[in-house]
Short mmCIF file of C-alpha atoms in Angstrom, two decimals:
data_model
loop_
_atom_site.label_atom_id
_atom_site.label_comp_id
_atom_site.label_asym_id
_atom_site.label_seq_id
_atom_site.Cartn_x
_atom_site.Cartn_y
_atom_site.Cartn_z
CA MET U 684 -93.95 -144.26 84.15
CA LYS U 685 -91.19 -146.21 85.88
CA ARG U 686 -90.53 -143.56 88.52
CA PRO U 687 -94.14 -143.42 89.95
CA ILE U 688 -94.25 -147.23 90.02
CA LEU U 689 -90.91 -147.38 91.84
CA CYS U 690 -92.08 -144.76 94.35
CA ALA U 691 -95.27 -146.70 94.98
CA VAL U 692 -93.31 -149.90 95.56
CA LEU U 693 -90.92 -148.15 97.94
CA LEU U 694 -93.89 -146.66 99.81
CA VAL U 695 -95.48 -150.09 100.22
CA ILE U 696 -92.18 -151.50 101.50
CA ALA U 697 -91.75 -148.62 103.95
CA VAL U 698 -95.31 -148.97 105.25
CA THR U 699 -94.87 -152.73 105.59
CA MET U 700 -91.60 -152.28 107.48
CA ARG U 701 -93.17 -149.72 109.79
CA ALA U 702 -96.12 -152.03 110.46
CA GLY U 703 -93.72 -154.89 111.15
CA ASP U 704 -91.66 -152.72 113.47
CA GLN U 705 -94.77 -151.66 115.33
CA GLU U 706 -95.89 -155.24 115.82
CA ALA U 707 -92.43 -156.16 117.13
CA ILE U 708 -92.56 -153.22 119.53
CA LYS U 709 -96.03 -154.14 120.76
CA LEU U 710 -95.08 -157.78 121.22
CA THR U 711 -91.97 -156.79 123.21
CA MET U 712 -93.97 -154.43 125.40
CA HIS U 713 -96.59 -157.08 126.10
CA ARG U 714 -94.10 -159.83 126.90
CA ALA U 715 -92.05 -157.59 129.20
CA THR U 716 -95.15 -156.32 131.00
CA GLN U 717 -96.57 -159.81 131.38
CA TYR U 718 -93.35 -160.91 133.07
CA MET U 719 -93.26 -157.89 135.38
CA MET U 720 -96.92 -158.28 136.38
CA ASP U 721 -97.03 -162.07 136.67
CA VAL U 722 -93.57 -162.83 138.06
CA ALA U 723 -91.74 -159.77 139.41
CA SER U 724 -94.61 -158.00 141.13
CA TYR U 725 -96.12 -159.00 144.44
CA LYS U 726 -99.89 -158.61 144.16
CA GLY U 727 -99.44 -155.72 141.75
CA GLY U 728 -96.65 -154.02 143.72
CA PHE U 729 -92.99 -153.56 142.90
CA VAL U 730 -89.64 -152.75 144.45
CA TRP U 731 -86.62 -151.33 142.61
CA ASN U 732 -84.38 -154.31 141.88
CA TYR U 733 -84.55 -158.11 141.94
CA LEU U 734 -81.96 -160.84 141.60
CA PRO U 735 -82.98 -163.22 138.79
CA ASP U 736 -83.87 -165.98 141.29
CA TYR U 737 -85.63 -163.51 143.65
CA SER U 738 -83.41 -164.56 146.54
CA ARG U 739 -82.79 -160.88 147.26
CA GLU U 740 -84.52 -157.69 146.23
CA TRP U 741 -84.23 -154.02 146.97
CA GLY U 742 -86.19 -150.83 147.24
CA GLU U 743 -84.05 -147.99 148.51
CA LEU U 744 -82.91 -150.62 151.01
CA GLU U 745 -83.11 -154.39 150.86
CA ALA U 746 -86.73 -155.52 150.93
CA GLU U 747 -88.72 -158.62 151.78
CA ARG U 748 -90.56 -160.44 148.99
CA THR U 749 -93.91 -159.38 150.45
CA MET U 750 -92.97 -155.68 150.49
CA VAL U 751 -94.19 -153.02 148.07
CA TRP U 752 -92.07 -149.92 147.50
CA LEU U 753 -93.69 -146.56 146.75
CA GLN U 754 -90.64 -144.37 146.22
CA SER U 755 -89.61 -143.94 142.60
CA PRO U 756 -88.87 -145.83 140.51
CA SER U 757 -91.37 -148.39 141.69
CA THR U 758 -95.07 -149.13 142.02
CA PRO U 759 -96.78 -145.82 141.09
CA ASP U 760 -94.27 -145.33 138.27
CA VAL U 761 -95.12 -148.71 136.78
CA GLY U 762 -98.78 -147.78 136.96
CA GLU U 763 -98.11 -144.54 135.09
CA VAL U 764 -96.19 -146.23 132.29
CA LEU U 765 -98.91 -148.89 131.97
CA LEU U 766 -101.47 -146.15 131.35
CA ASP U 767 -99.16 -144.64 128.76
CA ALA U 768 -98.90 -148.04 127.10
CA TYR U 769 -102.69 -148.23 127.12
CA HIS U 770 -102.89 -144.87 125.36
CA ALA U 771 -100.25 -145.85 122.82
CA THR U 772 -101.73 -149.24 121.95
CA GLY U 773 -105.40 -149.18 122.93
CA ASP U 774 -104.83 -152.61 124.48
CA GLU U 775 -107.09 -153.08 127.51
CA TYR U 776 -104.49 -155.41 129.01
CA TYR U 777 -102.47 -152.37 130.06
CA TYR U 778 -105.44 -150.65 131.68
CA ASP U 779 -106.30 -153.85 133.55
CA SER U 780 -102.68 -154.13 134.70
CA ALA U 781 -102.67 -150.49 135.80
CA SER U 782 -105.85 -151.20 137.75
CA LYS U 783 -104.10 -154.03 139.60
CA VAL U 784 -101.30 -151.63 140.49
CA ALA U 785 -103.86 -149.11 141.71
CA GLN U 786 -105.56 -151.71 143.89
CA CYS U 787 -102.19 -152.57 145.39
CA ILE U 788 -101.54 -148.89 146.17
CA ILE U 789 -104.99 -148.59 147.73
CA HIS U 790 -104.20 -151.60 149.92
CA GLY U 791 -101.16 -149.73 151.23
CA GLN U 792 -103.03 -146.46 151.86
CA LEU U 793 -103.01 -145.63 155.56
CA PRO U 794 -106.17 -144.67 157.48
CA CYS U 795 -105.00 -141.04 157.39
CA GLY U 796 -105.15 -141.10 153.57
CA GLY U 797 -101.41 -140.97 152.86
CA TRP U 798 -98.64 -143.52 152.35
CA ASN U 799 -95.32 -144.50 153.89
CA TYR U 800 -92.23 -145.24 151.78
CA MET U 801 -93.32 -148.86 151.56
CA PHE U 802 -95.67 -151.40 153.08
CA ASP U 803 -95.62 -155.15 153.67
CA TYR U 804 -98.53 -157.37 152.65
CA GLU U 805 -97.54 -159.81 155.37
CA SER U 806 -98.37 -157.65 158.42
CA GLU U 807 -97.46 -154.51 160.27
CA ALA U 808 -95.36 -156.69 162.57
CA THR U 809 -93.12 -157.65 159.65
CA THR U 810 -92.76 -153.98 158.76
CA ARG U 811 -91.73 -153.19 162.32
CA HIS U 812 -89.23 -156.04 162.26
CA TRP U 813 -87.76 -154.70 159.01
CA TYR U 814 -87.35 -151.25 160.56
CA ALA U 815 -85.70 -152.77 163.65
CA THR U 816 -83.15 -154.67 161.55
CA ILE U 817 -82.39 -153.61 157.98
CA GLY U 818 -83.75 -150.11 158.45
CA ARG U 819 -82.08 -149.59 161.81
CA GLN U 820 -78.63 -150.40 160.44
CA ALA U 821 -78.80 -148.24 157.30
CA TRP U 822 -76.23 -145.75 158.54
CA ARG U 823 -76.78 -142.93 156.07
CA LEU U 824 -80.55 -143.41 155.62
CA GLU U 825 -81.68 -142.23 159.02
CA GLU U 826 -85.29 -141.90 157.88
CA PHE U 827 -85.51 -145.70 158.02
CA GLN U 828 -84.06 -146.06 161.50
CA HIS U 829 -87.37 -145.43 163.28
CA TYR U 830 -90.87 -146.70 162.51
CA TYR U 831 -93.51 -144.00 162.93
CA GLY U 832 -96.51 -145.78 161.45
CA ASN U 833 -97.70 -142.58 159.77
CA ALA U 834 -97.48 -141.26 156.19
CA THR U 835 -94.68 -139.32 154.54
CA PHE U 836 -94.39 -136.66 151.87
CA ASP U 837 -90.65 -137.35 151.60
CA ASP U 838 -89.39 -138.52 148.20
CA GLU U 839 -92.93 -137.90 146.87
CA ALA U 840 -94.07 -141.27 148.23
CA THR U 841 -97.55 -139.98 149.00
CA LYS U 842 -97.70 -137.59 146.06
CA HIS U 843 -96.83 -140.22 143.45
CA CYS U 844 -99.47 -142.60 144.78
CA ALA U 845 -102.10 -139.88 144.92
CA GLU U 846 -101.46 -138.52 141.43
CA PHE U 847 -101.55 -142.03 139.96
CA LEU U 848 -104.96 -142.57 141.57
CA LEU U 849 -106.03 -139.22 140.14
CA ARG U 850 -104.91 -140.20 136.68
CA ILE U 851 -106.44 -143.67 136.63
CA TYR U 852 -109.72 -142.28 137.99
CA LEU U 853 -109.79 -139.69 135.19
CA GLU U 854 -109.21 -142.44 132.65
CA LYS U 855 -112.67 -144.07 132.98
CA HIS U 856 -114.11 -142.48 136.12
CA ASP U 857 -114.15 -145.84 137.84
CA GLN U 858 -115.71 -145.22 141.25
CA ALA U 859 -113.44 -147.86 142.80
CA PHE U 860 -110.66 -145.26 142.63
CA TYR U 861 -112.72 -142.21 143.59
CA GLU U 862 -113.02 -142.74 147.34
CA PRO U 863 -109.30 -143.53 147.87
CA LEU U 864 -108.46 -140.48 145.75
CA GLN U 865 -110.71 -138.27 147.88
CA ARG U 866 -109.11 -139.62 151.05
CA ALA U 867 -105.70 -138.77 149.60
CA ILE U 868 -106.79 -135.22 148.75
CA GLY U 869 -108.19 -134.91 152.26
CA PHE U 870 -104.83 -135.99 153.64
CA PHE U 871 -103.06 -133.16 151.80
CA LEU U 872 -105.55 -130.64 153.16
CA GLN U 873 -105.68 -131.93 156.74
CA SER U 874 -101.89 -132.09 157.06
CA GLN U 875 -101.30 -128.52 155.88
CA TYR U 876 -100.36 -126.03 158.59
CA PRO U 877 -102.48 -122.85 158.90
CA ASN U 878 -99.53 -120.85 157.54
CA GLY U 879 -99.53 -122.97 154.36
CA GLY U 880 -96.58 -125.23 155.09
CA TRP U 881 -96.50 -129.02 155.15
CA PRO U 882 -94.61 -131.28 157.54
CA GLN U 883 -92.49 -134.13 156.25
CA ARG U 884 -94.73 -136.72 157.96
CA TYR U 885 -98.33 -136.75 159.18
CA PRO U 886 -100.15 -137.27 161.52
CA LEU U 887 -97.67 -135.23 163.53
CA MET U 888 -95.38 -137.20 165.78
CA TYR U 889 -92.51 -136.17 168.02
CA ASP U 890 -91.32 -139.52 169.36
CA HIS U 891 -87.91 -139.79 167.71
CA PRO U 892 -85.46 -137.27 169.17
CA PHE U 893 -82.22 -138.22 167.43
CA LYS U 894 -78.66 -137.52 168.59
CA GLY U 895 -80.03 -135.09 171.13
CA LYS U 896 -82.01 -133.06 168.60
CA ALA U 897 -85.78 -132.72 168.31
CA ASP U 898 -87.73 -135.00 165.99
CA TYR U 899 -87.67 -133.13 162.67
CA SER U 900 -90.58 -134.94 160.96
CA SER U 901 -93.07 -132.23 162.00
CA PHE U 902 -90.97 -129.40 160.57
CA ILE U 903 -92.19 -127.50 157.51
CA THR U 904 -90.24 -129.16 154.70
CA ILE U 905 -88.94 -127.93 151.36
CA ASN U 906 -86.26 -130.63 151.10
CA ASP U 907 -86.85 -133.22 148.39
CA ASP U 908 -89.53 -130.94 146.95
CA VAL U 909 -92.16 -131.66 149.60
CA MET U 910 -93.80 -128.24 149.40
CA PRO U 911 -93.48 -127.71 145.62
CA GLU U 912 -94.73 -131.21 144.79
CA ASN U 913 -97.69 -130.92 147.16
CA ILE U 914 -98.66 -127.68 145.46
CA ASP U 915 -98.33 -129.42 142.10
CA PHE U 916 -100.66 -132.24 143.15
CA LEU U 917 -103.34 -129.87 144.43
CA MET U 918 -103.03 -127.92 141.18
CA GLN U 919 -103.65 -131.14 139.24
CA CYS U 920 -106.79 -131.78 141.30
CA TYR U 921 -107.93 -128.16 141.00
CA ARG U 922 -107.63 -128.25 137.24
CA SER U 923 -108.91 -131.76 136.54
CA LEU U 924 -111.65 -132.22 139.16
CA GLU U 925 -112.99 -128.66 139.25
CA MET U 926 -112.26 -128.46 142.98
CA LYS U 927 -112.53 -124.71 143.50
CA GLU U 928 -111.98 -125.13 147.22
CA LEU U 929 -108.32 -125.99 146.55
CA ARG U 930 -107.45 -122.50 145.36
CA GLU U 931 -107.03 -121.12 148.87
CA PRO U 932 -104.69 -123.86 150.22
CA ILE U 933 -102.64 -123.67 147.01
CA LEU U 934 -102.13 -119.92 147.35
CA ARG U 935 -101.49 -120.28 151.08
CA ALA U 936 -98.68 -122.75 150.33
CA MET U 937 -97.21 -120.49 147.65
CA HIS U 938 -97.20 -117.56 150.06
CA CYS U 939 -95.58 -119.70 152.75
CA LEU U 940 -92.70 -120.56 150.43
CA ARG U 941 -92.32 -116.89 149.54
CA ASP U 942 -92.34 -115.79 153.16
CA VAL U 943 -89.78 -118.24 154.57
CA GLN U 944 -87.01 -116.58 152.59
CA GLN U 945 -84.58 -115.12 155.10
CA PRO U 946 -83.54 -111.44 155.14
CA LEU U 947 -80.17 -110.07 154.03
CA PRO U 948 -77.33 -110.76 154.38
CA LEU U 949 -78.39 -114.45 154.18
CA ALA U 950 -81.39 -113.93 151.93
CA GLY U 951 -81.86 -117.55 150.93
CA TRP U 952 -84.04 -120.50 151.83
CA GLY U 953 -83.48 -123.43 154.17
CA ASP U 954 -84.64 -127.01 153.71
CA GLN U 955 -86.76 -127.22 156.88
CA TYR U 956 -88.41 -124.68 159.16
CA SER U 957 -89.68 -124.79 162.70
CA PRO U 958 -93.46 -124.24 162.56
CA ALA U 959 -93.29 -122.18 165.76
CA ASP U 960 -90.98 -119.40 164.51
CA MET U 961 -90.55 -120.15 160.77
CA LYS U 962 -86.77 -120.20 161.20
CA PRO U 963 -84.44 -122.71 159.50
CA ALA U 964 -84.26 -126.04 161.31
CA HIS U 965 -82.25 -129.27 161.18
CA ALA U 966 -83.20 -132.63 159.72
CA ARG U 967 -80.96 -135.69 159.43
CA SER U 968 -77.47 -135.66 161.00
CA TYR U 969 -75.92 -134.51 157.72
CA GLU U 970 -78.65 -131.91 157.08
CA PRO U 971 -77.78 -129.18 159.57
CA ARG U 972 -79.86 -126.12 160.38
CA ALA U 973 -78.75 -123.96 157.49
CA ILE U 974 -79.45 -121.74 154.53
CA ASN U 975 -79.04 -123.99 151.49
CA THR U 976 -77.61 -122.41 148.32
CA ALA U 977 -78.95 -125.16 146.03
CA THR U 978 -82.41 -124.82 147.55
CA THR U 979 -82.19 -121.04 147.20
CA MET U 980 -81.51 -121.34 143.46
CA GLN U 981 -84.45 -123.75 143.14
CA MET U 982 -86.79 -121.47 145.11
CA CYS U 983 -85.89 -118.46 142.98
CA ARG U 984 -86.95 -120.38 139.88
CA LEU U 985 -90.12 -121.45 141.66
CA MET U 986 -90.95 -117.86 142.63
CA ILE U 987 -90.68 -116.90 138.96
CA LYS U 988 -93.03 -119.76 138.09
CA PHE U 989 -95.49 -118.62 140.75
CA TYR U 990 -95.43 -115.11 139.31
CA GLN U 991 -96.12 -116.49 135.84
CA MET U 992 -99.03 -118.47 137.28
CA THR U 993 -100.58 -115.59 139.23
CA GLY U 994 -99.28 -112.20 138.10
CA ASP U 995 -98.49 -111.48 141.76
CA LYS U 996 -95.29 -109.39 141.74
CA SER U 997 -94.58 -110.13 145.40
CA PHE U 998 -93.14 -113.48 144.30
CA LEU U 999 -90.32 -111.65 142.49
CA LYS U 1000 -89.37 -109.15 145.21
CA GLY U 1001 -86.98 -111.41 147.11
CA ILE U 1002 -85.03 -112.70 144.13
CA PRO U 1003 -82.51 -109.81 143.79
CA ASN U 1004 -81.51 -110.25 147.44
CA ALA U 1005 -81.22 -113.99 146.91
CA ILE U 1006 -78.87 -113.42 143.95
CA THR U 1007 -76.76 -111.10 146.10
CA PHE U 1008 -76.61 -113.76 148.79
CA LEU U 1009 -75.62 -116.51 146.33
CA GLU U 1010 -72.89 -114.46 144.70
CA GLY U 1011 -71.51 -113.69 148.15
CA GLN U 1012 -70.95 -117.41 148.75
CA LYS U 1013 -68.60 -117.92 145.77
CA LEU U 1014 -65.73 -120.34 146.40
CA PRO U 1015 -62.46 -120.50 144.40
CA ASP U 1016 -63.01 -121.96 140.92
CA GLU U 1017 -60.04 -124.29 141.34
CA TRP U 1018 -61.89 -126.12 144.12
CA ALA U 1019 -64.53 -127.37 141.68
CA PRO U 1020 -62.62 -130.31 140.12
CA VAL U 1021 -61.54 -131.40 143.61
CA VAL U 1022 -64.97 -131.40 145.28
CA ARG U 1023 -67.30 -131.75 142.29
CA ARG U 1024 -65.19 -133.94 139.96
CA ARG U 1025 -66.00 -131.73 137.01
CA PRO U 1026 -65.15 -128.21 135.83
CA LEU U 1027 -67.64 -125.37 136.11
CA GLY U 1028 -69.88 -124.50 133.19
CA GLU U 1029 -70.45 -121.05 131.75
CA GLY U 1030 -71.92 -118.71 134.36
CA GLU U 1031 -71.66 -121.29 137.16
CA ILE U 1032 -70.08 -120.60 140.51
CA LEU U 1033 -69.19 -123.09 143.22
CA THR U 1034 -70.75 -122.45 146.63
CA PRO U 1035 -70.99 -124.23 149.96
CA ARG U 1036 -74.34 -126.00 150.18
CA PHE U 1037 -74.90 -125.21 153.87
CA ILE U 1038 -74.51 -121.75 155.38
CA ASN U 1039 -74.80 -121.30 159.14
CA PRO U 1040 -77.79 -118.97 159.72
CA ASP U 1041 -76.18 -117.59 162.88
CA ASP U 1042 -72.78 -116.47 161.58
CA GLY U 1043 -72.97 -116.86 157.80
CA LYS U 1044 -70.06 -119.31 157.65
CA PRO U 1045 -69.97 -122.46 155.47
CA MET U 1046 -70.57 -125.83 157.10
CA TYR U 1047 -68.98 -128.88 155.50
CA VAL U 1048 -70.26 -132.33 156.46
CA HIS U 1049 -67.95 -135.18 157.48
CA ARG U 1050 -68.31 -138.49 159.24
CA LYS U 1051 -66.21 -140.89 161.26
CA GLY U 1052 -66.73 -144.47 162.33
CA SER U 1053 -68.13 -147.24 160.18
CA ASN U 1054 -71.73 -148.02 161.16
CA VAL U 1055 -74.76 -146.77 163.10
CA LYS U 1056 -73.31 -147.84 166.43
CA ASN U 1057 -69.85 -146.32 166.26
CA GLY U 1058 -70.38 -143.70 163.54
CA GLU U 1059 -71.05 -139.99 163.74
CA TYR U 1060 -71.73 -137.12 161.34
CA TYR U 1061 -70.36 -133.66 162.10
CA THR U 1062 -69.76 -130.29 160.43
CA ASP U 1063 -66.68 -128.09 160.40
CA SER U 1064 -64.89 -125.51 158.22
CA ILE U 1065 -62.69 -128.02 156.34
CA TYR U 1066 -63.81 -128.36 152.72
CA THR U 1067 -61.89 -131.54 151.87
CA GLY U 1068 -62.81 -135.09 152.83
CA THR U 1069 -66.56 -134.43 152.93
CA ILE U 1070 -69.13 -137.22 152.73
CA ALA U 1071 -69.81 -138.74 149.29
CA HIS U 1072 -73.53 -139.44 149.55
CA TYR U 1073 -74.63 -135.85 150.23
CA SER U 1074 -72.55 -133.11 148.66
CA SER U 1075 -71.44 -130.20 150.83
CA PHE U 1076 -71.27 -128.07 147.68
CA ALA U 1077 -73.59 -126.71 145.03
CA THR U 1078 -73.13 -125.02 141.68
CA VAL U 1079 -75.43 -122.11 140.98
CA ASN U 1080 -75.80 -120.00 137.87
CA THR U 1081 -76.66 -116.45 138.89
CA PRO U 1082 -76.38 -114.89 135.38
CA MET U 1083 -79.01 -117.37 134.17
CA LEU U 1084 -81.17 -116.59 137.19
CA ARG U 1085 -80.81 -112.85 136.66
CA GLN U 1086 -81.84 -113.24 133.01
CA ALA U 1087 -84.87 -115.31 133.98
CA LEU U 1088 -85.88 -112.61 136.47
CA GLN U 1089 -85.56 -109.89 133.83
CA GLU U 1090 -87.68 -111.88 131.38
CA ALA U 1091 -90.34 -112.41 134.04
CA GLN U 1092 -90.38 -108.73 134.98
CA ALA U 1093 -90.99 -107.86 131.33
CA LEU U 1094 -94.24 -109.83 131.32
CA ASP U 1095 -97.55 -108.04 131.78
CA ALA U 1096 -98.70 -108.85 135.32
CA LYS U 1097 -102.32 -108.00 134.54
CA LYS U 1098 -102.42 -110.42 131.58
CA LEU U 1099 -100.78 -113.12 133.68
CA ALA U 1100 -103.45 -112.68 136.34
CA GLU U 1101 -106.22 -112.83 133.74
CA LYS U 1102 -104.85 -116.08 132.29
CA SER U 1103 -103.91 -117.62 135.62
CA PRO U 1104 -104.68 -121.34 135.96
CA LEU U 1105 -105.88 -120.43 139.45
CA ARG U 1106 -108.44 -117.99 138.12
CA GLU U 1107 -111.01 -120.64 137.34
CA ALA U 1108 -111.12 -124.39 138.01
CA SER U 1109 -111.78 -126.59 135.02
CA VAL U 1110 -112.11 -130.23 134.04
CA SER U 1111 -109.37 -131.81 131.95
CA GLY U 1112 -108.59 -135.35 130.91
CA PRO U 1113 -105.66 -137.59 131.79
CA LYS U 1114 -102.22 -136.85 130.42
CA ASP U 1115 -99.39 -139.02 129.13
CA TYR U 1116 -97.21 -138.66 132.16
CA TYR U 1117 -94.16 -140.50 130.95
CA TYR U 1118 -93.94 -139.16 127.44
CA GLN U 1119 -90.89 -137.05 128.30
CA ALA U 1120 -89.70 -139.45 131.03
CA HIS U 1121 -89.18 -136.34 133.14
CA ARG U 1122 -89.69 -137.81 136.58
CA TYR U 1123 -86.16 -139.06 137.05
CA GLY U 1124 -83.44 -137.16 138.84
CA TYR U 1125 -80.83 -139.40 137.19
CA ARG U 1126 -79.79 -139.55 133.56
CA MET U 1127 -79.93 -142.68 131.41
CA PRO U 1128 -78.77 -142.97 127.79
CA ALA U 1129 -81.67 -143.19 125.36
CA PRO U 1130 -81.76 -146.84 124.26
CA LYS U 1131 -82.29 -147.85 120.65
CA VAL U 1132 -85.51 -149.67 119.87
CA ASP U 1133 -83.85 -152.57 118.07
CA GLU U 1134 -81.48 -153.07 121.01
CA ILE U 1135 -84.38 -153.05 123.47
CA ILE U 1136 -86.27 -155.65 121.46
CA ALA U 1137 -83.19 -157.85 121.04
CA SER U 1138 -82.25 -157.65 124.74
CA LEU U 1139 -85.54 -159.11 126.01
CA ASP U 1140 -84.75 -162.69 126.95
CA SER U 1141 -86.82 -165.82 126.40
CA GLU U 1142 -88.63 -165.34 129.73
CA GLY U 1143 -89.66 -161.77 128.94
CA ARG U 1144 -87.01 -160.15 131.15
CA TRP U 1145 -84.62 -157.29 130.59
CA ILE U 1146 -81.57 -158.38 132.58
CA SER U 1147 -79.31 -155.45 133.39
CA VAL U 1148 -76.71 -154.33 135.90
CA LEU U 1149 -78.57 -153.31 139.05
CA HIS U 1150 -78.06 -149.67 139.93
CA GLN U 1151 -77.34 -150.37 143.58
CA VAL U 1152 -77.21 -153.21 146.07
CA SER U 1153 -76.36 -153.51 149.78
CA ASN U 1154 -74.72 -155.71 152.37
CA PRO U 1155 -76.93 -158.48 153.77
CA TYR U 1156 -78.22 -157.68 157.24
CA LYS U 1157 -76.36 -159.08 160.21
CA PRO U 1158 -76.61 -157.73 163.76
CA ILE U 1159 -73.87 -155.46 165.06
CA PRO U 1160 -72.03 -157.29 167.87
CA ALA U 1161 -72.87 -156.04 171.34
CA THR U 1162 -69.15 -155.87 172.06
CA MET U 1163 -68.48 -153.27 169.37
CA PRO U 1164 -67.41 -149.88 170.82
CA THR U 1165 -70.01 -147.12 170.62
CA SER U 1166 -67.65 -144.62 168.97
CA SER U 1167 -64.73 -144.68 166.60
CA GLU U 1168 -62.23 -142.20 165.18
CA ASP U 1169 -61.79 -144.34 162.06
CA ARG U 1170 -62.23 -142.25 158.88
CA SER U 1171 -61.45 -144.92 156.30
CA VAL U 1172 -65.05 -144.98 155.00
CA ALA U 1173 -65.76 -141.28 155.57
CA ASP U 1174 -66.06 -140.55 151.85
CA LYS U 1175 -67.61 -143.87 150.82
CA MET U 1176 -71.26 -144.63 150.08
CA VAL U 1177 -71.33 -147.49 152.57
CA GLY U 1178 -69.60 -148.26 155.85
CA ASP U 1179 -68.53 -151.65 157.12
CA GLU U 1180 -70.16 -155.06 156.71
CA TYR U 1181 -72.90 -154.13 159.21
CA ASP U 1182 -74.05 -151.09 157.25
CA THR U 1183 -77.17 -151.92 155.21
CA SER U 1184 -77.06 -148.65 153.24
CA PRO U 1185 -77.06 -149.14 149.44
CA TYR U 1186 -73.99 -148.58 147.33
CA GLU U 1187 -73.28 -148.36 143.61
CA ASN U 1188 -73.06 -151.69 141.82
CA LYS U 1189 -71.26 -152.38 138.55
CA SER U 1190 -71.36 -156.15 138.27
CA ILE U 1191 -74.46 -157.79 139.80
CA LYS U 1192 -77.24 -158.23 137.25
CA GLY U 1193 -80.94 -158.74 137.70
CA ILE U 1194 -84.40 -157.37 136.95
CA SER U 1195 -84.59 -153.58 137.34
CA THR U 1196 -87.93 -151.80 137.56
CA ARG U 1197 -86.15 -148.68 136.38
CA THR U 1198 -84.88 -150.48 133.26
CA TYR U 1199 -88.39 -151.79 132.53
CA ILE U 1200 -89.87 -148.30 132.84
CA TRP U 1201 -87.15 -146.69 130.74
CA ASN U 1202 -87.37 -149.29 127.97
CA MET U 1203 -91.16 -149.06 127.93
CA VAL U 1204 -90.92 -145.28 127.60
CA ALA U 1205 -88.62 -145.68 124.60
CA LEU U 1206 -90.92 -148.21 122.96
CA ILE U 1207 -94.02 -146.11 123.61
CA ASN U 1208 -92.32 -143.08 122.10
CA ALA U 1209 -91.35 -145.16 119.06
CA LEU U 1210 -95.01 -146.12 118.53
CA ARG U 1211 -95.90 -142.44 118.39
#
C-alpha cells in the first residue's frame, strides 16, 4: 500500500508546484504589462526602445516621447500579445489594455484609412519637424528623408495595424473597432491598381524625385512583402468576416504577382515595377532597378502556395524557368565566407542579389562619403567592399525548390480547387497570433521561464541591452562639402556623427518592447 500512497503524495506535490509556477508566471506577466502600459507607453502607444530614464527613445530611428511607432516590434505587436495573454489567463485586464492599444492605433489612422510608419500625438507640425531633422539625416533610411503625409504598406505598418483591429473586433464584436476596421479594408481595396498590384504608399504621390530618379512610392511593390502581406490580410478578412467581395481583388493580386515574372534568360522577379509597363523599377539608392535572386526564390515558394490554395496550375508554370535563371547566377563557393561570413549549407548556392535587367550582369552596391550631404550610393561589378546594411548577395537553395515544385505537381489540382479557402467565404474566430512568435525576421534564444521571472526588477521592468541606438541629431554644417571620396564608413552601419541611422548596440541597456513581447510569449506558452 506504500507505493500508491507515495504516488498520490508526489502527484499532490507536482500539482502544487505547477499551480505555484503558474501563479508566479501570471504575477510576472501582470507586473511587466502594468509597467509597459502605465509607464513606457504614451497613451497606449509604443516605440522600440527606451532608456531607463526616458531621456531618449527609439523606433527605427530616434523618436520623440509623444511619438507612437507602428513598425514591428511596437504598438500593434504589443496589442497582439496582450490578446494572447487574455486568452491564456482569462484576465480582463489584458483585453482592456489591448483596447487601449487599439484606440491609440485608431487615433493614428489617416483619413485615407491607412497608417504611416509612426505618428505624433503632439501635432502634424512636430511630425514634419522630425522628418526635417532626424529623418532627413538618416543616411541609409531614405524612406524617412521626405514627409509625404500619406499611408504606407512598407514594413507592414498598415497591415499590422489593420489585422490587429480585425482581431480585436472579432474578440467581442465591439462596434468601436468595426468602423475603423472597415475604413482600413477600404484602404486596401481603393489603393489596389486595376492590374492587381499595390503601390508602396497611398494616396499616390510623385513629389519626391530623389537623386535624379522618379519618386518610387507609386511603384507596384513586392519588396518587404507588400504584395504578399496585403493578400494575406484580405484573406483574413475574407475568411473571418464572410466578405465574399474580397475574392476578386485577392485573385487579381495573385495573378499580378504571377504575371510580373520576367521571361528567360532572366526569368525572375524584381522588387518594384512601373505600373505603366510592368517592368522592374528602382527604389532607394541602394535598391537598383534589377531582378532580385532572393525575391525570386521567395516568389517561387509563394507561387507554390497559391497553387495549393487554388488548384490553378498557371502558378507553377514559371518556376522551372526561375530555377534555370537562379542556377545561372551561381558565384564561386569560396566567396561565401568573405561576403556572407558563413559557409554555404547543403544545396545552397551563392548568387548576386541584383541582376541588371538590361544586360544580365550582377550589380554590387557600394557607398562613399559619410552622411546624407556628402555621401553617395553606387553600383559596379566589384564584389568586395559592399555595403553592410543591405547585402549585395543572396543564398538560394534550388534543389529544395525543385523538390517543393515536384511535390506540388503531384497534388490533385481538382481536389485543391474543391478545398480552396477562396471557394467559399466563412466566419471564423480570433486566433492566437503570437503562439509561435513567427512575426520576427530576427532570431532570439528561447528564454527560460525561471530566468524571465527572476530578471523582472522591482519596478516591473525587464532591463536588457538595446538592440540598436543612434547618434543624437545635430545639424550638418553648411560649410561641409557636398561630396566626398572617403570610403572609411562604406561597410559600416552608420556614417559620421551627423548620421542619425541606427547601429548595433552591445552595451547600452534600457526597456525594449521586443524583449517584453518575447518574454511574454515565453510565459504565455508556459501557461499552456
